[in-house]
Short mmCIF file of C-alpha atoms and ligand atoms in Angstrom, two decimals:
data_model
loop_
_atom_site.label_atom_id
_atom_site.label_comp_id
_atom_site.label_asym_id
_atom_site.label_seq_id
_atom_site.Cartn_x
_atom_site.Cartn_y
_atom_site.Cartn_z
CA MET A 1 -69.50 -8.42 -179.61
CA ASP A 2 -72.00 -8.24 -176.28
CA PRO A 3 -76.31 -8.67 -177.68
CA VAL A 4 -77.02 -5.37 -176.66
CA LYS A 5 -74.41 -3.85 -178.73
CA GLN A 6 -75.17 -5.62 -181.60
CA LYS A 7 -79.04 -5.59 -181.83
CA LEU A 8 -77.41 -1.00 -181.11
CA LYS A 9 -75.56 -1.18 -184.54
CA GLU A 10 -77.89 -2.66 -186.26
CA VAL A 11 -80.83 -0.02 -185.35
CA GLY A 12 -77.86 2.17 -185.51
CA SER A 13 -76.55 2.43 -188.94
CA LYS A 14 -80.36 2.08 -189.96
CA ARG A 15 -81.33 5.36 -188.46
CA ALA A 16 -77.90 7.05 -189.13
CA GLU A 17 -78.89 6.36 -192.34
CA GLN A 18 -82.95 7.50 -192.84
CA LEU A 19 -81.43 11.26 -190.89
CA LYS A 20 -78.44 11.73 -193.43
CA ARG A 21 -81.44 11.12 -196.14
CA LEU A 22 -83.89 13.32 -194.25
CA VAL A 23 -81.63 16.00 -194.52
CA ALA A 24 -80.58 15.94 -197.59
CA GLU A 25 -84.04 15.85 -198.78
CA HIS A 26 -85.70 18.40 -196.41
CA GLY A 27 -82.64 20.32 -194.84
CA ASN A 28 -83.94 23.99 -196.34
CA ASP A 29 -87.78 22.99 -194.64
CA VAL A 30 -89.10 25.59 -191.96
CA ILE A 31 -89.91 23.68 -188.68
CA GLN A 32 -90.55 27.15 -186.08
CA GLU A 33 -91.07 30.27 -186.24
CA VAL A 34 -89.07 31.28 -182.81
CA THR A 35 -89.88 34.73 -181.10
CA LEU A 36 -87.71 37.63 -179.27
CA GLU A 37 -89.44 36.27 -175.90
CA GLN A 38 -88.76 32.47 -176.22
CA VAL A 39 -84.74 33.43 -177.56
CA ILE A 40 -84.57 35.74 -174.30
CA SER A 41 -86.31 33.52 -171.60
CA GLY A 42 -84.11 30.47 -171.76
CA MET A 43 -84.80 29.52 -176.00
CA LYS A 44 -88.23 27.60 -174.08
CA GLY A 45 -90.07 26.08 -177.09
CA ILE A 46 -87.70 26.51 -179.22
CA VAL A 47 -87.00 23.25 -180.59
CA ALA A 48 -84.02 22.81 -181.18
CA LEU A 49 -82.33 19.55 -180.21
CA LEU A 50 -82.71 16.09 -181.43
CA THR A 51 -83.16 13.50 -178.57
CA ASP A 52 -84.67 10.08 -178.80
CA THR A 53 -84.84 8.61 -175.87
CA SER A 54 -88.11 10.69 -173.85
CA SER A 55 -90.19 13.05 -174.81
CA LEU A 56 -91.80 15.55 -172.46
CA ASP A 57 -95.55 17.07 -173.24
CA PRO A 58 -96.41 19.77 -171.32
CA GLU A 59 -99.72 18.46 -170.05
CA GLU A 60 -99.53 15.07 -169.12
CA GLY A 61 -95.59 15.40 -168.52
CA ILE A 62 -92.88 12.18 -169.94
CA ARG A 63 -93.08 9.43 -172.37
CA PHE A 64 -89.33 7.25 -172.66
CA ARG A 65 -89.83 6.29 -175.92
CA ASP A 66 -93.23 6.68 -176.20
CA TYR A 67 -94.03 4.73 -172.69
CA SER A 68 -95.83 6.96 -169.98
CA ILE A 69 -94.37 5.83 -166.51
CA PRO A 70 -96.69 3.61 -165.49
CA GLU A 71 -96.38 2.08 -169.00
CA LEU A 72 -93.28 1.59 -168.65
CA ARG A 73 -94.35 0.11 -164.60
CA GLN A 74 -96.36 -2.34 -166.50
CA HIS A 75 -93.70 -3.64 -168.78
CA LEU A 76 -90.19 -3.36 -168.02
CA PRO A 77 -88.69 -6.60 -166.30
CA LYS A 78 -88.95 -6.93 -163.12
CA LEU A 79 -87.06 -8.76 -160.05
CA LYS A 80 -91.08 -9.97 -158.72
CA ASP A 81 -93.91 -9.27 -159.93
CA ASP A 82 -94.90 -6.53 -157.64
CA GLY A 83 -92.58 -5.04 -157.76
CA GLU A 84 -90.61 -2.05 -159.31
CA PRO A 85 -89.21 -1.96 -162.50
CA LEU A 86 -85.07 -3.01 -163.15
CA PRO A 87 -83.51 0.27 -164.64
CA GLU A 88 -80.72 -1.87 -167.11
CA GLY A 89 -84.42 -1.80 -169.07
CA LEU A 90 -85.44 1.03 -169.04
CA PHE A 91 -81.69 1.77 -169.77
CA TYR A 92 -82.23 -0.31 -172.64
CA LEU A 93 -85.38 0.88 -173.98
CA MET A 94 -84.34 4.32 -174.51
CA LEU A 95 -80.66 3.21 -176.57
CA LEU A 96 -83.21 0.67 -178.12
CA GLY A 97 -86.72 2.19 -178.20
CA GLU A 98 -88.13 -1.66 -177.52
CA ILE A 99 -88.89 -3.21 -174.24
CA PRO A 100 -86.76 -6.14 -173.20
CA ASP A 101 -87.13 -9.44 -171.67
CA ARG A 102 -86.17 -10.66 -168.96
CA ALA A 103 -83.01 -12.20 -170.19
CA THR A 104 -81.01 -9.26 -171.50
CA VAL A 105 -81.55 -7.01 -167.99
CA ASP A 106 -79.83 -9.74 -166.57
CA PHE A 107 -77.04 -9.65 -169.29
CA ILE A 108 -76.80 -6.14 -167.88
CA SER A 109 -76.52 -6.06 -164.53
CA ARG A 110 -73.98 -9.04 -164.84
CA ASP A 111 -72.30 -6.58 -167.70
CA TRP A 112 -72.47 -3.28 -165.52
CA ALA A 113 -71.64 -5.46 -161.99
CA ARG A 114 -68.49 -6.88 -163.76
CA ARG A 115 -67.38 -3.43 -165.21
CA ALA A 116 -68.25 -1.44 -161.99
CA ALA A 117 -65.15 -4.03 -160.57
CA ASP A 118 -62.45 -2.04 -162.88
CA ILE A 119 -62.87 2.08 -160.93
CA PRO A 120 -59.09 3.18 -161.26
CA GLY A 121 -57.71 3.78 -157.55
CA HIS A 122 -57.34 7.21 -158.06
CA ALA A 123 -60.90 8.09 -158.32
CA PHE A 124 -61.29 7.10 -154.11
CA ASP A 125 -57.80 8.88 -153.88
CA VAL A 126 -59.62 12.92 -155.13
CA ILE A 127 -62.33 12.26 -153.56
CA ASN A 128 -60.21 11.21 -150.12
CA ALA A 129 -57.89 14.45 -151.59
CA LEU A 130 -61.21 16.71 -150.36
CA PRO A 131 -62.54 17.95 -147.45
CA LYS A 132 -65.67 15.93 -145.84
CA SER A 133 -67.23 19.05 -145.93
CA ALA A 134 -67.41 19.12 -149.45
CA HIS A 135 -71.08 19.36 -150.44
CA PRO A 136 -71.33 15.58 -152.23
CA MET A 137 -72.05 16.63 -155.59
CA ILE A 138 -68.49 17.95 -155.41
CA GLN A 139 -66.70 14.89 -155.00
CA PHE A 140 -69.69 13.21 -157.34
CA ASN A 141 -68.27 15.86 -160.57
CA THR A 142 -64.65 15.52 -159.00
CA ALA A 143 -64.64 11.34 -159.38
CA ILE A 144 -66.23 11.95 -163.10
CA LEU A 145 -63.11 13.62 -164.03
CA ALA A 146 -60.67 11.36 -162.55
CA MET A 147 -62.32 8.04 -164.43
CA SER A 148 -61.88 9.87 -167.58
CA THR A 149 -58.42 8.90 -167.79
CA GLN A 150 -60.08 5.03 -168.36
CA SER A 151 -61.64 6.35 -171.54
CA HIS A 152 -62.16 4.16 -174.35
CA PHE A 153 -63.39 7.30 -176.70
CA ARG A 154 -61.00 9.05 -175.98
CA LYS A 155 -57.95 6.40 -176.75
CA ALA A 156 -60.15 5.56 -179.81
CA TYR A 157 -60.29 9.38 -181.05
CA MET A 158 -55.84 9.76 -180.26
CA GLU A 159 -55.12 6.26 -182.48
CA GLY A 160 -57.02 8.07 -185.31
CA MET A 161 -60.47 5.66 -184.96
CA ASP A 162 -62.62 6.30 -188.19
CA LYS A 163 -65.58 9.04 -187.29
CA LYS A 164 -68.09 6.47 -188.43
CA ASP A 165 -67.60 4.47 -186.19
CA TYR A 166 -66.96 6.57 -182.62
CA TRP A 167 -70.93 5.20 -181.68
CA ASP A 168 -68.56 1.93 -180.37
CA PRO A 169 -65.98 3.00 -177.33
CA MET A 170 -68.87 5.60 -176.36
CA TYR A 171 -70.76 2.75 -175.68
CA GLU A 172 -68.44 1.09 -174.35
CA GLY A 173 -67.27 4.54 -172.14
CA VAL A 174 -71.16 4.87 -171.30
CA ASN A 175 -71.54 0.85 -169.95
CA ASP A 176 -68.03 1.54 -167.86
CA LEU A 177 -69.36 4.71 -165.93
CA ILE A 178 -73.56 3.91 -165.83
CA SER A 179 -71.94 0.35 -164.31
CA ARG A 180 -69.35 2.61 -162.04
CA LEU A 181 -71.80 5.51 -160.64
CA PRO A 182 -73.26 3.77 -157.57
CA VAL A 183 -70.29 2.92 -156.13
CA ILE A 184 -68.67 5.98 -156.46
CA ALA A 185 -72.08 7.45 -155.05
CA ALA A 186 -71.96 4.75 -152.14
CA TYR A 187 -68.51 5.98 -151.05
CA ILE A 188 -69.11 9.76 -150.89
CA TYR A 189 -71.95 8.63 -148.92
CA ARG A 190 -70.57 6.20 -146.25
CA ARG A 191 -67.23 8.18 -145.73
CA VAL A 192 -69.25 11.21 -145.53
CA PHE A 193 -72.21 10.43 -143.08
CA HIS A 194 -70.83 6.79 -141.83
CA ASN A 195 -67.65 7.45 -140.70
CA GLU A 196 -65.67 5.69 -143.71
CA LYS A 197 -67.79 2.40 -143.36
CA TYR A 198 -67.27 1.56 -146.95
CA ILE A 199 -69.77 -1.66 -147.70
CA ASP A 200 -68.65 -3.20 -150.67
CA MET A 201 -70.89 -4.16 -153.59
CA ASP A 202 -72.44 -7.82 -153.64
CA PRO A 203 -71.99 -8.49 -157.90
CA SER A 204 -75.14 -10.81 -157.30
CA LEU A 205 -77.45 -7.11 -157.21
CA ASP A 206 -79.27 -5.76 -159.44
CA TRP A 207 -77.76 -2.14 -160.34
CA ALA A 208 -79.79 0.15 -158.12
CA GLY A 209 -80.30 -2.74 -155.61
CA ASN A 210 -76.29 -2.66 -155.06
CA LEU A 211 -76.62 1.21 -155.16
CA ALA A 212 -79.20 0.83 -151.84
CA HIS A 213 -76.78 -2.05 -150.09
CA MET A 214 -73.62 -0.53 -150.66
CA MET A 215 -75.03 2.69 -149.00
CA GLY A 216 -76.33 0.32 -146.21
CA TYR A 217 -79.59 -0.19 -147.34
CA ASP A 218 -80.47 -3.77 -147.63
CA SER A 219 -83.94 -4.16 -147.25
CA GLU A 220 -85.99 -5.02 -149.88
CA GLU A 221 -88.20 -1.81 -149.42
CA ILE A 222 -85.17 0.29 -149.48
CA LYS A 223 -83.83 -1.62 -152.99
CA ARG A 224 -87.74 -1.54 -154.33
CA LEU A 225 -88.03 2.72 -153.65
CA MET A 226 -84.23 2.94 -155.64
CA ARG A 227 -85.39 0.80 -158.53
CA LEU A 228 -88.10 3.38 -158.83
CA TYR A 229 -85.98 5.80 -158.19
CA MET A 230 -83.66 5.30 -160.37
CA VAL A 231 -86.03 5.28 -162.80
CA LEU A 232 -88.85 8.80 -162.41
CA HIS A 233 -85.72 10.79 -162.40
CA ALA A 234 -83.37 8.80 -165.89
CA ASP A 235 -84.93 11.51 -168.62
CA HIS A 236 -87.00 14.35 -168.61
CA GLU A 237 -85.94 15.12 -173.24
CA GLY A 238 -83.16 16.78 -174.13
CA GLY A 239 -83.31 19.83 -173.47
CA ASN A 240 -83.61 20.11 -169.70
CA VAL A 241 -79.74 21.17 -167.98
CA SER A 242 -78.58 18.19 -167.47
CA ALA A 243 -79.54 16.54 -170.78
CA HIS A 244 -78.37 19.58 -172.69
CA THR A 245 -75.29 19.92 -171.42
CA THR A 246 -74.10 16.46 -171.56
CA HIS A 247 -74.75 16.65 -175.09
CA LEU A 248 -73.51 20.05 -175.84
CA VAL A 249 -70.02 19.19 -174.96
CA GLY A 250 -70.37 15.52 -176.10
CA THR A 251 -70.55 17.45 -179.50
CA ALA A 252 -66.49 18.48 -179.24
CA LEU A 253 -66.11 14.88 -178.90
CA SER A 254 -64.89 15.16 -175.59
CA ASN A 255 -65.44 12.25 -173.43
CA PRO A 256 -68.31 10.83 -171.88
CA TYR A 257 -65.84 11.70 -168.71
CA TYR A 258 -66.18 14.96 -169.17
CA SER A 259 -69.72 15.60 -170.63
CA PHE A 260 -71.21 13.85 -168.07
CA ALA A 261 -69.65 15.55 -165.21
CA ALA A 262 -70.06 18.74 -167.09
CA GLY A 263 -73.92 17.41 -166.79
CA MET A 264 -73.79 17.08 -162.97
CA ASN A 265 -72.42 20.51 -162.68
CA GLY A 266 -75.83 21.60 -164.27
CA LEU A 267 -77.95 19.37 -162.00
CA ALA A 268 -75.87 20.71 -158.87
CA GLY A 269 -78.17 24.07 -159.21
CA PRO A 270 -80.50 24.89 -157.44
CA LEU A 271 -82.86 25.10 -160.01
CA HIS A 272 -82.06 21.80 -161.25
CA GLY A 273 -81.04 18.75 -159.26
CA MET A 274 -80.39 20.76 -156.15
CA ALA A 275 -84.05 21.24 -155.58
CA ASN A 276 -84.65 18.19 -154.29
CA GLN A 277 -82.19 19.38 -151.22
CA GLU A 278 -83.36 23.30 -151.18
CA VAL A 279 -87.03 21.53 -150.46
CA MET A 280 -85.77 19.47 -147.53
CA VAL A 281 -84.23 22.59 -146.39
CA TRP A 282 -87.32 24.69 -147.19
CA LEU A 283 -89.70 21.87 -145.07
CA GLU A 284 -86.91 21.72 -141.54
CA GLN A 285 -87.21 25.31 -140.98
CA LEU A 286 -90.85 25.37 -141.85
CA ILE A 287 -91.38 23.04 -139.35
CA ALA A 288 -89.09 24.58 -137.27
CA GLU A 289 -91.02 27.35 -138.05
CA ILE A 290 -94.05 26.38 -137.32
CA GLY A 291 -93.69 22.65 -135.26
CA ASP A 292 -93.91 19.22 -137.26
CA ASN A 293 -97.93 19.54 -138.32
CA PRO A 294 -98.97 22.93 -139.40
CA THR A 295 -102.26 24.06 -140.45
CA LYS A 296 -102.83 24.94 -143.99
CA GLU A 297 -103.19 27.99 -142.81
CA GLN A 298 -99.74 27.90 -141.36
CA ILE A 299 -98.21 26.81 -144.67
CA ARG A 300 -100.02 29.07 -146.64
CA GLU A 301 -98.55 31.46 -144.65
CA TYR A 302 -94.95 30.20 -143.86
CA ALA A 303 -95.40 30.47 -148.89
CA GLU A 304 -95.77 33.76 -149.26
CA ASN A 305 -94.12 34.62 -146.61
CA THR A 306 -90.94 32.89 -148.89
CA LEU A 307 -91.89 34.66 -151.68
CA LYS A 308 -91.94 37.99 -150.12
CA GLN A 309 -88.59 37.21 -149.63
CA GLY A 310 -87.78 37.43 -153.23
CA ARG A 311 -87.17 33.34 -153.56
CA VAL A 312 -88.44 30.50 -154.57
CA ILE A 313 -90.62 27.34 -153.30
CA PRO A 314 -88.46 24.49 -153.94
CA GLY A 315 -90.26 21.32 -155.40
CA TYR A 316 -92.91 24.03 -158.23
CA GLY A 317 -92.81 24.91 -161.15
CA HIS A 318 -91.27 23.74 -164.58
CA ALA A 319 -89.92 24.84 -167.29
CA VAL A 320 -91.98 22.48 -169.76
CA LEU A 321 -94.55 21.13 -167.40
CA ARG A 322 -98.28 22.31 -166.96
CA LYS A 323 -99.35 19.55 -164.61
CA THR A 324 -98.22 18.07 -161.51
CA ASP A 325 -95.25 16.34 -162.67
CA PRO A 326 -96.85 12.37 -163.23
CA ARG A 327 -93.15 11.91 -161.78
CA PHE A 328 -94.48 13.41 -158.02
CA THR A 329 -97.57 12.08 -158.59
CA GLU A 330 -95.39 8.50 -158.99
CA GLN A 331 -93.77 8.61 -155.74
CA LEU A 332 -96.36 10.12 -153.59
CA ASN A 333 -98.96 6.53 -155.35
CA PHE A 334 -95.62 4.29 -153.92
CA ALA A 335 -95.01 6.64 -151.08
CA ASN A 336 -99.44 6.53 -150.11
CA LYS A 337 -99.61 2.82 -150.37
CA TYR A 338 -95.82 1.24 -148.47
CA ILE A 339 -95.59 4.23 -145.27
CA PRO A 340 -99.52 6.66 -145.97
CA GLU A 341 -98.37 7.10 -142.38
CA ALA A 342 -95.59 9.19 -142.56
CA PRO A 343 -95.67 12.58 -141.46
CA LEU A 344 -93.38 14.68 -144.20
CA ILE A 345 -95.93 12.20 -146.67
CA LYS A 346 -98.72 13.88 -144.54
CA LEU A 347 -97.25 17.21 -144.67
CA VAL A 348 -96.38 16.86 -148.18
CA ARG A 349 -100.01 16.09 -149.05
CA ASN A 350 -100.89 19.23 -147.30
CA ILE A 351 -98.48 21.93 -148.71
CA TYR A 352 -99.58 19.97 -151.99
CA GLU A 353 -103.43 21.74 -151.68
CA VAL A 354 -101.93 24.72 -150.19
CA VAL A 355 -98.73 25.81 -152.57
CA PRO A 356 -100.24 25.74 -155.90
CA ASP A 357 -103.46 28.87 -155.02
CA VAL A 358 -100.11 30.73 -153.85
CA LEU A 359 -98.45 30.44 -156.45
CA ARG A 360 -101.33 31.16 -158.97
CA SER A 361 -101.73 34.20 -156.77
CA THR A 362 -99.20 36.17 -158.19
CA GLY A 363 -100.01 35.95 -161.17
CA LYS A 364 -96.47 35.03 -162.58
CA VAL A 365 -95.30 31.36 -162.01
CA LYS A 366 -96.82 29.52 -165.49
CA ASN A 367 -97.08 26.10 -163.15
CA PRO A 368 -98.20 26.16 -159.47
CA TRP A 369 -97.76 22.31 -159.99
CA PRO A 370 -94.95 20.08 -157.61
CA ASN A 371 -92.60 18.49 -159.86
CA VAL A 372 -89.83 15.62 -158.83
CA ASP A 373 -88.57 17.05 -156.73
CA ALA A 374 -91.21 17.71 -154.09
CA ILE A 375 -91.79 15.13 -152.26
CA SER A 376 -88.36 12.53 -153.32
CA GLY A 377 -86.21 13.80 -150.81
CA SER A 378 -89.49 13.60 -148.73
CA LEU A 379 -89.90 9.62 -149.64
CA LEU A 380 -85.93 9.60 -149.40
CA THR A 381 -86.16 10.68 -145.42
CA SER A 382 -89.56 8.79 -144.34
CA TYR A 383 -87.61 6.01 -145.32
CA GLY A 384 -84.60 6.36 -142.94
CA ILE A 385 -81.76 7.73 -146.06
CA THR A 386 -81.79 11.67 -143.22
CA GLU A 387 -78.73 12.75 -145.30
CA HIS A 388 -80.31 15.15 -147.65
CA PRO A 389 -76.79 16.28 -149.66
CA ILE A 390 -76.45 12.85 -151.28
CA TYR A 391 -80.07 13.85 -152.26
CA THR A 392 -78.88 15.09 -155.86
CA VAL A 393 -76.07 12.59 -156.41
CA LEU A 394 -78.91 9.95 -156.43
CA PHE A 395 -81.19 12.13 -158.70
CA GLY A 396 -77.70 12.10 -161.17
CA VAL A 397 -77.01 8.44 -160.26
CA SER A 398 -80.15 8.09 -162.78
CA ARG A 399 -80.24 11.04 -165.19
CA SER A 400 -76.91 9.30 -166.06
CA LEU A 401 -79.06 6.51 -167.74
CA GLY A 402 -80.69 8.69 -170.36
CA VAL A 403 -78.34 11.18 -170.94
CA LEU A 404 -75.92 8.62 -171.91
CA SER A 405 -77.67 7.05 -174.35
CA SER A 406 -78.45 9.76 -175.71
CA LEU A 407 -74.77 10.59 -175.88
CA ILE A 408 -74.29 6.40 -177.56
CA TRP A 409 -77.00 8.65 -180.29
CA ASP A 410 -75.22 11.27 -181.21
CA ARG A 411 -72.52 10.09 -182.17
CA ILE A 412 -74.12 7.44 -184.44
CA TYR A 413 -76.19 9.84 -185.32
CA GLY A 414 -72.93 11.40 -185.67
CA GLN A 415 -74.58 15.15 -184.66
CA PRO A 416 -71.68 18.23 -185.18
CA LEU A 417 -69.86 21.24 -182.86
CA GLU A 418 -72.94 22.83 -181.41
CA ARG A 419 -73.22 26.19 -182.58
CA PRO A 420 -75.47 28.51 -182.06
CA SER A 421 -75.60 32.19 -182.68
CA SER A 422 -75.43 35.27 -179.87
CA LYS A 423 -76.15 39.34 -180.59
CA SER A 424 -76.01 42.10 -178.64
CA LEU A 425 -78.86 44.32 -177.15
CA GLU A 426 -78.74 46.00 -179.82
CA TRP A 427 -78.54 43.27 -182.94
CA TYR A 428 -82.30 42.63 -181.37
CA MET A 429 -83.84 46.08 -180.84
CA LYS A 430 -83.04 46.83 -184.43
CA LYS A 431 -83.93 43.36 -185.79
CA VAL A 432 -87.27 44.28 -183.63
CA GLY A 433 -87.49 48.31 -184.94
CA PHE A 434 -87.79 48.78 -181.19
CA LYS A 435 -88.30 52.91 -180.73
CA GLN A 436 -85.11 53.75 -177.56
N1 CMX B 501 -91.42 29.83 -156.69
C1 CMX B 501 -91.05 30.94 -157.03
N2 CMX B 501 -91.61 31.62 -157.72
C2 CMX B 501 -91.39 30.62 -158.81
C3 CMX B 501 -91.41 29.90 -159.19
C4 CMX B 501 -91.47 28.86 -157.70
N3 CMX B 501 -91.04 27.65 -157.88
N4 CMX B 501 -91.94 28.98 -160.54
C5 CMX B 501 -91.67 29.77 -161.15
N5 CMX B 501 -91.52 31.16 -159.98
C6 CMX B 501 -91.06 32.84 -161.25
C7 CMX B 501 -90.07 32.57 -161.48
O1 CMX B 501 -88.88 32.62 -160.92
C8 CMX B 501 -90.12 33.36 -162.09
O2 CMX B 501 -90.30 34.63 -161.24
P1 CMX B 501 -89.83 36.10 -162.75
O3 CMX B 501 -90.48 36.57 -163.60
O4 CMX B 501 -89.41 37.44 -161.44
O5 CMX B 501 -88.83 35.64 -162.75
C9 CMX B 501 -91.78 33.12 -162.87
O6 CMX B 501 -92.23 32.60 -162.09
C10 CMX B 501 -92.34 32.76 -164.46
O7 CMX B 501 -91.04 31.89 -164.58
P2 CMX B 501 -91.54 30.53 -165.28
O8 CMX B 501 -91.51 31.11 -166.97
O9 CMX B 501 -92.68 29.92 -164.43
O10 CMX B 501 -90.12 29.62 -164.76
P3 CMX B 501 -89.65 28.77 -165.45
O11 CMX B 501 -90.12 28.59 -166.92
O12 CMX B 501 -88.53 29.70 -165.13
O13 CMX B 501 -88.46 28.46 -164.61
C11 CMX B 501 -88.40 27.07 -162.88
C12 CMX B 501 -88.65 27.01 -164.05
C13 CMX B 501 -88.31 25.06 -162.05
C14 CMX B 501 -86.97 27.20 -162.74
C15 CMX B 501 -88.54 27.39 -161.67
O14 CMX B 501 -90.16 27.51 -161.65
C16 CMX B 501 -88.61 27.12 -160.66
O15 CMX B 501 -87.11 27.86 -159.99
N6 CMX B 501 -88.78 26.09 -159.24
C17 CMX B 501 -88.03 25.95 -157.92
C18 CMX B 501 -87.27 24.90 -158.20
C19 CMX B 501 -87.57 23.55 -158.60
O16 CMX B 501 -88.43 22.34 -158.34
N7 CMX B 501 -87.01 23.26 -159.38
C20 CMX B 501 -87.00 21.43 -160.52
C21 CMX B 501 -87.50 21.49 -161.39
C22 CMX B 501 -87.00 20.73 -161.56
C23 CMX B 501 -85.49 19.67 -162.29
O17 CMX B 501 -85.18 20.23 -163.03
O18 CMX B 501 -85.64 18.87 -160.80
#
């Protein structure tokens, strides 16, 4: 058995037992009271999910299994000392709760390269059947669904596998799927933006380095950026739309391809992952209207106009965070280090000085600070990856690491069908004694 799976088996059986005991001994304990506003405002702040891979503090930001992003950069294995952590190591950390050594990370890289060589041909056929004008997220999600014909999980279920063993085919399917996403993403990118001039995978490269390579970028700097990008977007606790959807669909014992495709459909919304493309549209309009070197006053006016039109300023605000997103800060640090003079990065810095005040002045925005999407597209564009519609696909490739390692844990824990109650407006009015 592969060493990662072997270890997961040991850790998993202990934790599953702990969860069983916890519920048996404390199942009736009250853990939280819930207000009407919380329910109606999209269940914000209601603790209702079990996710081990990462946790999100409103003030501090994301921690992956208790490691902040700077700590990840310090401890996770890298190819070179001054490079970025390998996302394979983050996957292991999220799955097993400990930092892997370099040999384990290399094992995962090689295992994924091996698995990626086996994508069914019809995954490419369905992409080719779509018009090139179809948004890359449509092509990405369609290919993910098409690959579900190879689902180990579905096969094992149909063969009558004991449910306590479901985690095993889920582990296999998840690793297959993660390994193949860079190939699919790069195929879509080359199809739509580079005249179908495809580039083969280089099985000697790491997962993120290969993605850059297959997209047509072989410089060490872009590979480093891709590793950073893949680490930063990997997970954001369990309640965000892509993570929650993947989990929810998985509770119906849908296979990992169905579950992840559902999550990716959520990521494609402009208030979630698609915000990275929206930011670039917003910036391009700003540059078209005002020029590429706008003053802070001009940025302020442009931002105020966006609000007057009843639109959101993309890349700003967050449902949980109440400070600048550390994923924004990490990308800004990267840009300040390697490309401090890039015009788009200067613009991002100026916007950061102006937009929080504009949003604060509305009196309703709970978090006026930038999120991960406020800079990611500008960084990619500054490195020559200028085709904005691919950005959400890149986000999706990264997000697979977190939501799919959680999906394996869902099966280890034997998480049941998710089925909250819904009530009518009349029910809520009666419940709180509302006088009409
Ligand atoms: N621009 C304008 N208005 C904003 C805003 C922004 N960036 N962020 C919040 N608001 C508004 C909301 O639309 C809401 O208005 P109404 O009361 O009129 O409906 C009000 O402020 C209160 O919202 P909130 O509680 O602060 O924020 P939510 O939790 O409802 O929404 C989010 C969070 C991210 C959807 C929102 O901040 C937003 O739309 N931001 C822009 C889109 C974006 O960048 N999304 C990416 C998030 C990160 C990711 O998932 O990738």
